[in-house]
Amino acid sequence: MSSSNSAEATAVDTPNAMVVLEDGQPKVVTQPTKRCPYYRSPRGCFKGNACPLSHSNPRSQTEAARSDSSPPNGSSGSTPGEAPTDQPDRDPDQRENQSGRGRGRGRGRGRGRGRGRGRPQQTPEQVKEQAIAQSVAAKAENAKKISIISEDDEQTWSLDREFLSTNSETLSAVLAYDPNKPTPGVKDPIKNMRGLLRFGDNLENLQLDDVRSDDFDIFLSGLRGNNNTELTLEERKTILTLASDWGFEDLRNRTIREIEKLHPSPIERVLLARRCKIQKWIRGAVLSLTILPESLNAREIQIIGTTTAALVWKAREEIFIHRLQALATKDRSPSNAKCAGATCKQAIREAMLRVLEKSGAAGKAESELVGMVESELNAPKIGQEVSPCEACKAGTGLKEGIFQLVEAFKLARIIMEVQLGKDGAKWLEPV
């Protein structure tokens, strides 16, 4: 018996080994590394020693020593490979059936509780109320937007209604008017607006009318103030035109100031002044045409109108006759001038044109205009402006040239005011 105990102890201390009794004699066998999932349950493993899995119990050294000192064939002991149990083995089929019922009950209860907590079941009334709430929220969100459709129906812009109404009183009146409920004596304001039409029965839909999609994108970039310093003169002209048509006064005034810094030609200013009703530009722009060295071409005549072109021709003719008379008069002869070169004359003319771009300059007195032209000639040059020669600056030639140009301008102003008056409203009419 002592030798059996010694062999059993040695086998137990060996990793992955166990001792079993075979014909009353201890025998060392290799222990599987995978453990049986049932041997530690309250009822034990139903296969007993026939189970191919490990039944080892990771006990403390004290418990292992106490187990090793007990007799291997005692009635109260158990072999190291068997898990002690206080209940007899049951039929395997009974255990399997009971285990299946337990797993079924567990899965059923688990899934039921999970679905109940995560997504509670809604009644039909609750579903209907939720759908109505979502519909109301969607309508409220859509009410904050208006859609503008391109002329070819291929592009749509969704814009904030409040933003447009705040920046344009004209557009605010258009969006507030309901053509389905007309007010007696009140006409739809969109009929007086250029570039926009109502689209379909939806009051929130507008359509571009004779406005290109690219031009509308340029207008939106100006309205949002996205890096306006990168815009060209043509793009600013587009923004000014649409802002004037649709009543965006802040954008219109800002664009006017930006265009003034770019010094557009007199023809461009006449066109923009009449198209956008810029009264402070029109007189200076039209009178500038009378002192240009070049005559009007067919396109320019078409832009300003035949009546205005005829007045410009008449003023230029009177200026020419006046200069011929001045040359025949000794006291008005330019012989006192130090220089009569084309460069100096061009410099004086360009300075006069820049003066006429300023608001109200076209109505100034002769002496004031002379001083303004002198200041413009002495101002620092920021572009390719022509400068007068040093002889004219040092002598009286510069003063004489300015006086002659201002005098010619005064004559042209008298002729134009006889036909168009001093009020700028009539000058704005494209006649």
Short mmCIF file of C-alpha atoms in Angstrom, two decimals:
data_model
loop_
_atom_site.label_atom_id
_atom_site.label_comp_id
_atom_site.label_asym_id
_atom_site.label_seq_id
_atom_site.Cartn_x
_atom_site.Cartn_y
_atom_site.Cartn_z
CA MET A 1 0.00 0.00 0.00
CA SER A 2 2.84 2.38 0.76
CA SER A 3 4.32 1.93 -2.70
CA SER A 4 0.93 2.68 -4.25
CA ASN A 5 0.62 5.89 -2.30
CA SER A 6 4.12 6.90 -3.35
CA ALA A 7 3.36 6.28 -7.04
CA GLU A 8 0.09 8.13 -6.80
CA ALA A 9 1.72 11.16 -5.23
CA THR A 10 4.42 11.24 -7.89
CA ALA A 11 1.83 11.06 -10.68
CA VAL A 12 -0.28 13.83 -9.20
CA ASP A 13 2.71 16.16 -8.99
CA THR A 14 3.46 15.53 -12.65
CA PRO A 15 1.79 18.12 -14.96
CA ASN A 16 -1.00 16.82 -17.22
CA ALA A 17 -1.12 13.44 -15.41
CA MET A 18 -3.57 11.68 -13.12
CA VAL A 19 -3.90 8.38 -11.16
CA VAL A 20 -6.80 6.02 -11.64
CA LEU A 21 -7.56 2.58 -10.09
CA GLU A 22 -7.60 -0.24 -12.53
CA ASP A 23 -8.25 -3.76 -11.06
CA GLY A 24 -7.49 -2.38 -7.60
CA GLN A 25 -4.07 -1.09 -8.66
CA PRO A 26 -3.11 2.61 -9.16
CA LYS A 27 -2.25 3.59 -12.73
CA VAL A 28 -0.78 6.87 -14.06
CA VAL A 29 -2.47 8.18 -17.23
CA THR A 30 -2.04 11.39 -19.23
CA GLN A 31 -4.51 14.08 -18.25
CA PRO A 32 -6.27 16.03 -21.05
CA THR A 33 -5.70 19.72 -21.01
CA LYS A 34 -9.35 20.60 -21.74
CA ARG A 35 -11.57 20.58 -18.70
CA CYS A 36 -15.05 19.11 -18.55
CA PRO A 37 -17.75 21.79 -18.17
CA TYR A 38 -19.96 19.53 -16.03
CA TYR A 39 -17.65 18.09 -13.39
CA ARG A 40 -17.89 21.11 -11.10
CA SER A 41 -21.64 21.40 -11.32
CA PRO A 42 -23.66 20.41 -8.22
CA ARG A 43 -24.65 17.11 -9.86
CA GLY A 44 -21.22 16.30 -11.34
CA CYS A 45 -20.35 14.93 -14.74
CA PHE A 46 -22.83 12.28 -15.83
CA LYS A 47 -20.10 10.34 -17.70
CA GLY A 48 -17.92 9.87 -14.69
CA ASN A 49 -14.55 8.24 -15.39
CA ALA A 50 -15.58 7.60 -19.01
CA CYS A 51 -15.43 11.32 -19.75
CA PRO A 52 -12.43 12.06 -21.98
CA LEU A 53 -12.08 15.63 -20.60
CA SER A 54 -10.20 16.75 -17.54
CA HIS A 55 -11.88 16.51 -14.14
CA SER A 56 -8.99 18.10 -12.23
CA ASN A 57 -9.90 20.62 -9.57
CA PRO A 58 -7.40 23.46 -9.03
CA ARG A 59 -7.28 23.14 -5.25
CA SER A 60 -4.83 24.59 -2.79
CA GLN A 61 -1.72 22.68 -1.76
CA THR A 62 -3.26 21.89 1.64
CA GLU A 63 -6.32 20.29 0.15
CA ALA A 64 -4.20 18.38 -2.36
CA ALA A 65 -2.00 17.01 0.42
CA ARG A 66 -5.03 16.03 2.53
CA SER A 67 -6.53 14.22 -0.48
CA ASP A 68 -3.25 12.41 -1.19
CA SER A 69 -3.02 11.08 2.39
CA SER A 70 -6.46 9.41 2.27
CA PRO A 71 -6.68 5.72 1.25
CA PRO A 72 -7.29 5.35 -2.49
CA ASN A 73 -9.81 2.52 -2.04
CA GLY A 74 -11.71 3.99 0.91
CA SER A 75 -15.45 4.13 0.79
CA SER A 76 -15.51 7.80 1.78
CA GLY A 77 -12.83 8.92 -0.67
CA SER A 78 -12.80 9.43 -4.39
CA THR A 79 -10.21 9.12 -7.04
CA PRO A 80 -8.47 12.29 -8.23
CA GLY A 81 -10.19 11.90 -11.60
CA GLU A 82 -13.72 11.90 -10.15
CA ALA A 83 -15.58 14.90 -8.84
CA PRO A 84 -17.25 14.14 -5.47
CA THR A 85 -21.00 14.24 -5.52
CA ASP A 86 -23.70 13.63 -2.97
CA GLN A 87 -26.31 12.55 -5.49
CA PRO A 88 -26.49 9.39 -7.60
CA ASP A 89 -25.96 9.59 -11.33
CA ARG A 90 -29.09 10.12 -13.35
CA ASP A 91 -30.07 8.83 -16.70
CA PRO A 92 -28.15 10.73 -19.45
CA ASP A 93 -31.31 11.21 -21.50
CA GLN A 94 -33.08 12.75 -18.51
CA ARG A 95 -30.19 15.14 -17.91
CA GLU A 96 -30.00 16.15 -21.57
CA ASN A 97 -33.73 16.80 -21.70
CA GLN A 98 -33.63 18.85 -18.54
CA SER A 99 -30.59 20.77 -19.80
CA GLY A 100 -32.42 21.53 -23.07
CA ARG A 101 -35.46 22.80 -21.19
CA GLY A 102 -33.26 25.05 -19.10
CA ARG A 103 -31.47 26.51 -22.09
CA GLY A 104 -34.76 27.07 -23.89
CA ARG A 105 -36.26 28.89 -20.91
CA GLY A 106 -33.14 31.04 -20.53
CA ARG A 107 -32.99 32.05 -24.17
CA GLY A 108 -36.68 32.80 -24.29
CA ARG A 109 -36.61 34.95 -21.16
CA GLY A 110 -33.41 36.76 -22.28
CA ARG A 111 -34.68 37.64 -25.73
CA GLY A 112 -38.02 38.74 -24.43
CA ARG A 113 -36.53 41.01 -21.78
CA GLY A 114 -34.02 42.50 -24.26
CA ARG A 115 -36.67 43.44 -26.80
CA GLY A 116 -38.93 44.86 -24.16
CA ARG A 117 -36.29 47.15 -22.68
CA GLY A 118 -34.64 48.37 -25.95
CA ARG A 119 -37.70 48.97 -28.15
CA PRO A 120 -41.03 49.14 -26.37
CA GLN A 121 -43.98 48.19 -28.47
CA GLN A 122 -46.12 51.14 -29.59
CA THR A 123 -49.85 51.22 -29.95
CA PRO A 124 -51.39 52.27 -33.30
CA GLU A 125 -52.45 55.57 -31.72
CA GLN A 126 -48.87 56.29 -30.66
CA VAL A 127 -47.54 55.48 -34.13
CA LYS A 128 -50.09 57.83 -35.71
CA GLU A 129 -49.23 60.65 -33.29
CA GLN A 130 -45.53 60.21 -34.00
CA ALA A 131 -46.10 60.36 -37.76
CA ILE A 132 -48.19 63.53 -37.39
CA ALA A 133 -45.48 65.16 -35.25
CA GLN A 134 -42.80 64.33 -37.82
CA SER A 135 -44.96 65.74 -40.62
CA VAL A 136 -45.54 68.98 -38.71
CA ALA A 137 -41.81 69.32 -38.00
CA ALA A 138 -40.97 68.75 -41.67
CA LYS A 139 -43.49 71.37 -42.77
CA ALA A 140 -42.11 73.86 -40.25
CA GLU A 141 -38.57 73.27 -41.55
CA ASN A 142 -39.67 73.63 -45.17
CA ALA A 143 -41.46 76.87 -44.32
CA LYS A 144 -38.07 78.38 -43.49
CA LYS A 145 -36.77 77.70 -47.01
CA ILE A 146 -37.69 78.86 -50.49
CA SER A 147 -36.66 77.18 -53.71
CA ILE A 148 -35.42 79.09 -56.75
CA ILE A 149 -35.43 77.10 -59.97
CA SER A 150 -33.26 77.86 -62.97
CA GLU A 151 -34.82 78.98 -66.22
CA ASP A 152 -34.21 75.56 -67.81
CA ASP A 153 -35.60 73.69 -64.73
CA GLU A 154 -32.30 71.82 -64.33
CA GLN A 155 -30.99 73.45 -61.17
CA THR A 156 -32.60 74.37 -57.86
CA TRP A 157 -31.29 76.51 -55.00
CA SER A 158 -32.74 76.18 -51.49
CA LEU A 159 -32.32 79.48 -49.65
CA ASP A 160 -33.21 80.69 -46.18
CA ARG A 161 -36.47 82.61 -46.30
CA GLU A 162 -35.74 84.81 -43.29
CA PHE A 163 -32.31 85.79 -44.61
CA LEU A 164 -33.73 86.89 -47.98
CA SER A 165 -36.66 88.74 -46.42
CA THR A 166 -34.37 90.57 -44.00
CA ASN A 167 -32.03 91.80 -46.73
CA SER A 168 -34.68 92.70 -49.32
CA GLU A 169 -37.96 94.46 -48.61
CA THR A 170 -39.04 93.85 -52.20
CA LEU A 171 -38.51 90.11 -51.96
CA SER A 172 -40.14 90.06 -48.53
CA ALA A 173 -43.30 91.53 -50.04
CA VAL A 174 -43.22 88.93 -52.83
CA LEU A 175 -42.96 86.04 -50.36
CA ALA A 176 -45.68 87.47 -48.12
CA TYR A 177 -48.19 87.88 -50.96
CA ASP A 178 -50.61 85.01 -51.57
CA PRO A 179 -51.88 85.01 -55.18
CA ASN A 180 -54.54 82.45 -54.19
CA LYS A 181 -56.04 85.01 -51.79
CA PRO A 182 -55.66 88.33 -53.59
CA THR A 183 -56.44 91.59 -51.83
CA PRO A 184 -58.61 94.03 -53.78
CA GLY A 185 -56.52 96.86 -55.17
CA VAL A 186 -53.19 95.14 -54.35
CA LYS A 187 -51.18 93.76 -57.25
CA ASP A 188 -48.74 90.90 -56.96
CA PRO A 189 -45.37 92.63 -56.35
CA ILE A 190 -43.50 90.05 -58.42
CA LYS A 191 -45.09 91.51 -61.55
CA ASN A 192 -42.98 94.65 -61.04
CA MET A 193 -39.81 92.65 -60.45
CA ARG A 194 -37.33 91.74 -63.15
CA GLY A 195 -35.67 88.36 -63.27
CA LEU A 196 -38.12 86.29 -61.15
CA LEU A 197 -41.43 84.52 -61.71
CA ARG A 198 -43.66 82.36 -59.53
CA PHE A 199 -43.21 78.65 -60.17
CA GLY A 200 -46.29 76.45 -60.05
CA ASP A 201 -48.87 76.53 -57.26
CA ASN A 202 -46.30 76.44 -54.46
CA LEU A 203 -45.85 79.95 -53.05
CA GLU A 204 -42.37 79.08 -51.85
CA ASN A 205 -41.05 78.35 -55.36
CA LEU A 206 -39.66 81.05 -57.64
CA GLN A 207 -38.06 80.73 -61.07
CA LEU A 208 -35.34 82.76 -62.74
CA ASP A 209 -36.51 84.74 -65.74
CA ASP A 210 -33.87 85.74 -68.29
CA VAL A 211 -31.15 85.21 -65.66
CA ARG A 212 -28.42 82.64 -66.25
CA SER A 213 -27.58 80.09 -63.57
CA ASP A 214 -23.93 81.21 -63.54
CA ASP A 215 -24.98 84.82 -62.96
CA PHE A 216 -27.22 83.75 -60.09
CA ASP A 217 -24.31 81.87 -58.49
CA ILE A 218 -22.20 85.02 -58.77
CA PHE A 219 -24.99 87.02 -57.14
CA LEU A 220 -25.16 84.54 -54.24
CA SER A 221 -21.40 84.77 -53.70
CA GLY A 222 -21.73 88.56 -53.44
CA LEU A 223 -24.76 88.27 -51.15
CA ARG A 224 -22.88 85.97 -48.79
CA GLY A 225 -19.78 88.19 -48.92
CA ASN A 226 -17.48 85.34 -49.97
CA ASN A 227 -14.12 86.96 -50.77
CA ASN A 228 -15.44 89.86 -52.85
CA THR A 229 -11.90 91.09 -53.52
CA GLU A 230 -11.48 88.28 -56.06
CA LEU A 231 -14.46 89.37 -58.18
CA THR A 232 -13.89 90.96 -61.57
CA LEU A 233 -15.57 94.09 -62.87
CA GLU A 234 -17.96 92.03 -64.99
CA GLU A 235 -18.95 89.90 -61.98
CA ARG A 236 -19.54 93.01 -59.88
CA LYS A 237 -21.71 94.44 -62.65
CA THR A 238 -23.79 91.24 -62.54
CA ILE A 239 -24.18 91.51 -58.75
CA LEU A 240 -25.14 95.18 -59.01
CA THR A 241 -27.76 94.47 -61.66
CA LEU A 242 -29.49 91.65 -59.75
CA ALA A 243 -29.23 93.41 -56.39
CA SER A 244 -30.93 96.46 -57.91
CA ASP A 245 -33.66 94.36 -59.55
CA TRP A 246 -34.48 92.43 -56.38
CA GLY A 247 -34.16 95.17 -53.77
CA PHE A 248 -30.99 94.18 -51.91
CA GLU A 249 -30.01 97.74 -50.98
CA ASP A 250 -27.02 96.98 -48.75
CA LEU A 251 -25.46 94.73 -51.39
CA ARG A 252 -26.23 97.30 -54.09
CA ASN A 253 -24.56 100.18 -52.24
CA ARG A 254 -21.53 98.10 -51.35
CA THR A 255 -21.10 96.95 -54.95
CA ILE A 256 -21.40 100.54 -56.23
CA ARG A 257 -18.51 101.58 -53.99
CA GLU A 258 -16.43 98.62 -55.16
CA ILE A 259 -17.06 99.41 -58.84
CA GLU A 260 -16.12 103.08 -58.37
CA LYS A 261 -12.65 101.99 -57.24
CA LEU A 262 -12.17 100.13 -60.54
CA HIS A 263 -12.84 103.25 -62.71
CA PRO A 264 -15.14 101.82 -65.39
CA SER A 265 -15.36 103.62 -68.72
CA PRO A 266 -17.96 106.38 -69.27
CA ILE A 267 -20.00 104.08 -71.53
CA GLU A 268 -20.07 101.36 -68.83
CA ARG A 269 -21.14 103.90 -66.22
CA VAL A 270 -23.91 105.22 -68.47
CA LEU A 271 -25.15 101.68 -69.05
CA LEU A 272 -25.05 100.73 -65.35
CA ALA A 273 -26.50 104.06 -64.21
CA ARG A 274 -29.52 103.67 -66.45
CA ARG A 275 -29.94 99.94 -65.86
CA CYS A 276 -29.64 100.19 -62.07
CA LYS A 277 -30.96 103.76 -61.62
CA ILE A 278 -27.77 105.23 -60.16
CA GLN A 279 -28.54 108.93 -60.33
CA LYS A 280 -25.21 110.12 -58.95
CA TRP A 281 -23.37 108.53 -61.88
CA ILE A 282 -25.45 109.53 -64.86
CA ARG A 283 -24.60 113.23 -65.39
CA GLY A 284 -20.87 112.80 -65.03
CA ALA A 285 -20.89 109.70 -67.24
CA VAL A 286 -22.85 111.32 -70.09
CA LEU A 287 -20.85 114.58 -69.95
CA SER A 288 -17.62 112.59 -70.00
CA LEU A 289 -18.55 111.39 -73.49
CA THR A 290 -18.32 114.98 -74.76
CA ILE A 291 -14.64 115.41 -73.90
CA LEU A 292 -13.35 112.03 -75.07
CA PRO A 293 -10.88 112.19 -77.96
CA GLU A 294 -12.61 109.32 -79.79
CA SER A 295 -16.03 109.60 -81.36
CA LEU A 296 -18.88 107.23 -80.51
CA ASN A 297 -19.12 103.97 -82.41
CA ALA A 298 -22.27 102.12 -83.42
CA ARG A 299 -22.37 99.94 -80.29
CA GLU A 300 -21.98 102.92 -77.96
CA ILE A 301 -24.74 104.79 -79.79
CA GLN A 302 -27.01 101.79 -79.32
CA ILE A 303 -26.19 101.66 -75.60
CA ILE A 304 -26.89 105.32 -74.81
CA GLY A 305 -29.72 105.77 -77.32
CA THR A 306 -29.92 107.86 -80.45
CA THR A 307 -31.28 110.96 -78.71
CA THR A 308 -28.48 111.03 -76.15
CA ALA A 309 -25.93 110.30 -78.89
CA ALA A 310 -27.24 113.25 -80.92
CA LEU A 311 -26.86 115.53 -77.89
CA VAL A 312 -23.30 114.31 -77.36
CA TRP A 313 -22.47 115.00 -81.01
CA LYS A 314 -23.94 118.48 -80.77
CA ALA A 315 -21.92 119.27 -77.62
CA ARG A 316 -18.70 118.00 -79.19
CA GLU A 317 -19.34 120.16 -82.25
CA GLU A 318 -19.82 123.25 -80.11
CA ILE A 319 -16.61 122.51 -78.22
CA PHE A 320 -14.70 122.19 -81.50
CA ILE A 321 -16.07 125.50 -82.78
CA HIS A 322 -15.20 127.18 -79.48
CA ARG A 323 -11.61 125.96 -79.70
CA LEU A 324 -11.26 127.26 -83.24
CA GLN A 325 -12.44 130.66 -82.09
CA ALA A 326 -9.99 130.53 -79.20
CA LEU A 327 -7.12 129.85 -81.57
CA ALA A 328 -8.10 132.89 -83.63
CA THR A 329 -8.10 135.09 -80.54
CA LYS A 330 -4.72 136.42 -79.38
CA ASP A 331 -5.52 136.52 -75.68
CA ARG A 332 -6.79 132.95 -75.78
CA SER A 333 -3.94 131.62 -77.89
CA PRO A 334 -2.09 128.66 -76.42
CA SER A 335 1.23 130.27 -77.35
CA ASN A 336 1.68 131.19 -73.69
CA ALA A 337 1.58 127.53 -72.76
CA LYS A 338 4.93 125.86 -72.25
CA CYS A 339 3.77 122.58 -73.80
CA ALA A 340 1.11 121.48 -76.26
CA GLY A 341 2.13 117.84 -76.43
CA ALA A 342 -0.40 115.00 -76.64
CA THR A 343 0.90 113.43 -73.44
CA CYS A 344 0.10 116.45 -71.31
CA LYS A 345 -3.35 116.82 -72.89
CA GLN A 346 -4.07 113.16 -72.24
CA ALA A 347 -2.99 113.47 -68.60
CA ILE A 348 -5.30 116.46 -68.07
CA ARG A 349 -8.22 114.66 -69.77
CA GLU A 350 -7.79 111.51 -67.68
CA ALA A 351 -7.70 113.60 -64.51
CA MET A 352 -10.88 115.36 -65.59
CA LEU A 353 -12.61 112.02 -66.25
CA ARG A 354 -11.68 110.75 -62.79
CA VAL A 355 -13.07 113.95 -61.28
CA LEU A 356 -16.36 113.46 -63.13
CA GLU A 357 -16.68 109.98 -61.62
CA LYS A 358 -17.18 111.58 -58.23
CA SER A 359 -20.69 112.20 -57.03
CA GLY A 360 -21.86 115.74 -57.71
CA ALA A 361 -18.68 116.81 -59.55
CA ALA A 362 -20.53 117.35 -62.85
CA GLY A 363 -22.51 120.21 -61.29
CA LYS A 364 -19.54 122.03 -59.72
CA ALA A 365 -18.59 125.56 -60.70
CA GLU A 366 -15.73 126.18 -63.11
CA SER A 367 -13.27 127.31 -60.47
CA GLU A 368 -14.00 124.28 -58.29
CA LEU A 369 -13.49 121.91 -61.20
CA VAL A 370 -10.10 123.45 -61.96
CA GLY A 371 -8.96 122.89 -58.38
CA MET A 372 -10.27 119.29 -58.38
CA VAL A 373 -8.40 118.49 -61.61
CA GLU A 374 -5.18 119.97 -60.21
CA SER A 375 -5.51 117.88 -57.06
CA GLU A 376 -6.11 114.76 -59.16
CA LEU A 377 -2.97 115.43 -61.21
CA ASN A 378 -0.87 115.87 -58.07
CA ALA A 379 -2.28 112.77 -56.39
CA PRO A 380 -0.05 109.63 -56.22
CA LYS A 381 -0.40 107.43 -59.28
CA ILE A 382 -1.80 103.96 -58.55
CA GLY A 383 -2.06 102.63 -62.09
CA GLN A 384 -0.93 103.50 -65.59
CA GLU A 385 -2.11 107.11 -65.54
CA VAL A 386 -0.20 109.46 -67.81
CA SER A 387 1.68 112.29 -66.09
CA PRO A 388 2.23 115.79 -67.54
CA CYS A 389 5.74 116.87 -68.44
CA GLU A 390 7.95 118.75 -65.98
CA ALA A 391 7.80 121.91 -68.09
CA CYS A 392 4.02 122.09 -67.73
CA LYS A 393 4.25 121.44 -64.01
CA ALA A 394 6.84 124.17 -63.53
CA GLY A 395 5.20 126.78 -65.79
CA THR A 396 1.72 127.91 -66.63
CA GLY A 397 1.06 125.30 -69.31
CA LEU A 398 -0.63 122.84 -66.92
CA LYS A 399 -2.95 125.50 -65.52
CA GLU A 400 -3.82 126.70 -69.00
CA GLY A 401 -4.61 123.18 -70.24
CA ILE A 402 -6.89 122.48 -67.26
CA PHE A 403 -8.72 125.76 -67.77
CA GLN A 404 -9.34 125.04 -71.46
CA LEU A 405 -10.73 121.55 -70.74
CA VAL A 406 -12.98 122.77 -67.94
CA GLU A 407 -14.29 125.53 -70.17
CA ALA A 408 -15.13 123.01 -72.91
CA PHE A 409 -16.89 120.85 -70.33
CA LYS A 410 -18.91 123.81 -69.12
CA LEU A 411 -20.11 124.47 -72.67
CA ALA A 412 -21.14 120.80 -73.13
CA ARG A 413 -23.01 120.86 -69.81
CA ILE A 414 -25.04 123.89 -70.89
CA ILE A 415 -26.07 122.19 -74.15
CA MET A 416 -27.06 118.92 -72.41
CA GLU A 417 -28.99 120.66 -69.63
CA VAL A 418 -31.05 122.58 -72.14
CA GLN A 419 -32.40 119.27 -73.46
CA LEU A 420 -32.34 117.07 -70.36
CA GLY A 421 -32.60 119.59 -67.53
CA LYS A 422 -30.54 119.76 -64.35
CA ASP A 423 -32.48 116.97 -62.63
CA GLY A 424 -30.82 113.61 -63.09
CA ALA A 425 -34.12 111.72 -63.46
CA LYS A 426 -34.47 112.58 -67.15
CA TRP A 427 -30.82 111.73 -67.80
CA LEU A 428 -31.54 108.18 -66.66
CA GLU A 429 -34.07 107.57 -69.41
CA PRO A 430 -32.53 105.56 -72.27
CA VAL A 431 -33.63 107.84 -75.13
#
